[in-house]
Amino acid sequence: MTVRPITIVGHRALSQRTRRVREVTTELRTLVADMFETNDAADGAGLAAPQVGSRWRLFVYSCPDAGGTLQRGVIINPVLERFGGIELDEETLEGCLSVPGEGFPTARHRGARVTGTDLEGTEVVVEDEGGVLARALQHEVDHLEGSLYLDRLSALRRREALDAVRDRGWRAHGILTWDPLQLEAADV
Ligand code: ZN
């Protein structure tokens, strides 16, 4: 398994629509294994394929549900249903590994249910209401539609987030990816 570079806002892969997976190939299994490793290295709640430059319609998640239990898995060709009404909780910051540096309160539905398949082709249903997982499911499906959580913020907060990315030098020299392993080394 390999930790892959994570794409940063402005990278083409983040604004493209994804392609449905028709067959689970060896390459796809490697992609998923690498995505788990990359998400763990970056301490993320979830990671969608465009965040490692891939166009396949899938994401991995690893975060607690409303009951505090860690939920972890991959969903291929996910279909999202939202329920429970939209909330904007000013105390809860949402962030994104592709917009490193900041988090902002983001309006989301309380509940989310995602239906798709796993690597064995078995149908999976993942559901949460009021937990980190409910937010992550909505966030990751946004990525697969070519959109970022920034698109759900006010113009002012969106600008603030983009300024933070720029100010920290993330987009220096036109390199629109970052490597979680190098960041770890730099922090130590
Ligand atoms: Zn994200």
mmCIF file of N, CA, C and O and ligand atoms in Angstrom, residues 51 95-98 139-140 143, ligand 1:
data_model
loop_
_atom_site.group_PDB
_atom_site.id
_atom_site.type_symbol
_atom_site.label_atom_id
_atom_site.label_comp_id
_atom_site.label_asym_id
_atom_site.label_seq_id
_atom_site.Cartn_x
_atom_site.Cartn_y
_atom_site.Cartn_z
ATOM 1 N N GLN A 51 -9.701 13.012 -4.831
ATOM 2 C CA GLN A 51 -8.688 13.605 -3.946
ATOM 3 C C GLN A 51 -7.323 12.943 -4.091
ATOM 4 O O GLN A 51 -6.340 13.428 -3.524
ATOM 5 N N GLY A 95 -13.981 20.491 7.612
ATOM 6 C CA GLY A 95 -12.766 20.760 6.855
ATOM 7 C C GLY A 95 -12.644 19.770 5.716
ATOM 8 O O GLY A 95 -13.503 18.898 5.548
ATOM 9 N N CYS A 96 -11.590 19.908 4.925
ATOM 10 C CA CYS A 96 -11.404 19.028 3.776
ATOM 11 C C CYS A 96 -9.913 18.873 3.524
ATOM 12 O O CYS A 96 -9.177 19.851 3.535
ATOM 13 N N LEU A 97 -9.480 17.647 3.293
ATOM 14 C CA LEU A 97 -8.059 17.392 3.049
ATOM 15 C C LEU A 97 -7.582 18.088 1.775
ATOM 16 O O LEU A 97 -6.388 18.309 1.610
ATOM 17 N N SER A 98 -8.517 18.462 0.904
ATOM 18 C CA SER A 98 -8.141 19.161 -0.327
ATOM 19 C C SER A 98 -8.185 20.679 -0.167
ATOM 20 O O SER A 98 -7.907 21.418 -1.119
ATOM 21 N N HIS A 139 -20.318 14.982 2.512
ATOM 22 C CA HIS A 139 -19.098 15.643 2.030
ATOM 23 C C HIS A 139 -18.436 14.830 0.904
ATOM 24 O O HIS A 139 -18.049 15.384 -0.130
ATOM 25 N N GLU A 140 -18.338 13.518 1.114
ATOM 26 C CA GLU A 140 -17.630 12.680 0.125
ATOM 27 C C GLU A 140 -18.423 12.554 -1.169
ATOM 28 O O GLU A 140 -17.846 12.538 -2.258
ATOM 29 N N HIS A 143 -17.804 15.461 -3.386
ATOM 30 C CA HIS A 143 -16.554 15.328 -4.151
ATOM 31 C C HIS A 143 -16.795 14.575 -5.457
ATOM 32 O O HIS A 143 -16.229 14.907 -6.490
HETATM 33 ZN ZN ZN B 1 -13.076 16.795 1.245
#
